[in-house]
Amino acid sequence: MDLKQIAKDTAKTLQSYLTYQALRTVLAQLGETNPPLAHWLQNFSAGKIQDGEAYIEELFLEKSDLALRIMTVREHIAAEVADFLPEMVCTGIQQANMEQRRQHLERITQLNLSSPSPEIPKTDNI
């Protein structure tokens, strides 16, 4: 298990997710102030947001002002969530694991109760 590579992959995924959240924020703002531009950005972004950095690069080629705006918003979001994110992730995983274990235990317990074992025949030797 390469923990350093896992950390890099996780950071890249989180970075792309924050790019997506920044896009949603900018789309909401533009929806109120410039609906045609919001529509353009929505159409441009469709299916391209999986890799946040590739998306920003492509957006720079089309509308650099929007790319800069999204980068600024994502940086702000990252700064706001960075302090409590590690604890939330660890706590969330612990709680989710506990819930999964509980559900699994309930399933296997119900499975055993719903198909009772065959009765052992009584012997008259006693």
Steps between C-alpha positions, in 0.01 A plus 500: 500500500657828385359758744675790328338414166162454670539847654591650160202334330268612778626857478449503123146365538423757768645776284275399211201486735574849630524617138153354446366677811659826385334455161162450669554817705598704195205360303262605778650849507486534122144367499402811694725753329559372145271211400631470141856458628379251760334303222818509293711385796255220580515374142877536482548311828275205421704181532832680545529544874638154592858629490497845656836610363427389143165681528666824617758476219227459241294781649803731488512450123134601466435758774796576723297733725269212596796267556658755734168548681452127553861464620449783750178349632650151533799642687262675739297182553819300562620751759165489678472120524866404541503536880219261584503271196744233630303451822171491309633238259632277778183535707281443194687183406482366857126567520434356155702187584309454823167538317608252231601250766171547683299445181709194413445354847125559469494332159688191611295478819173523307629249248570249775158557660310474173648159415501303822714192517322166471389346826709225648290186539446394858615159609316284750822363651503745785 
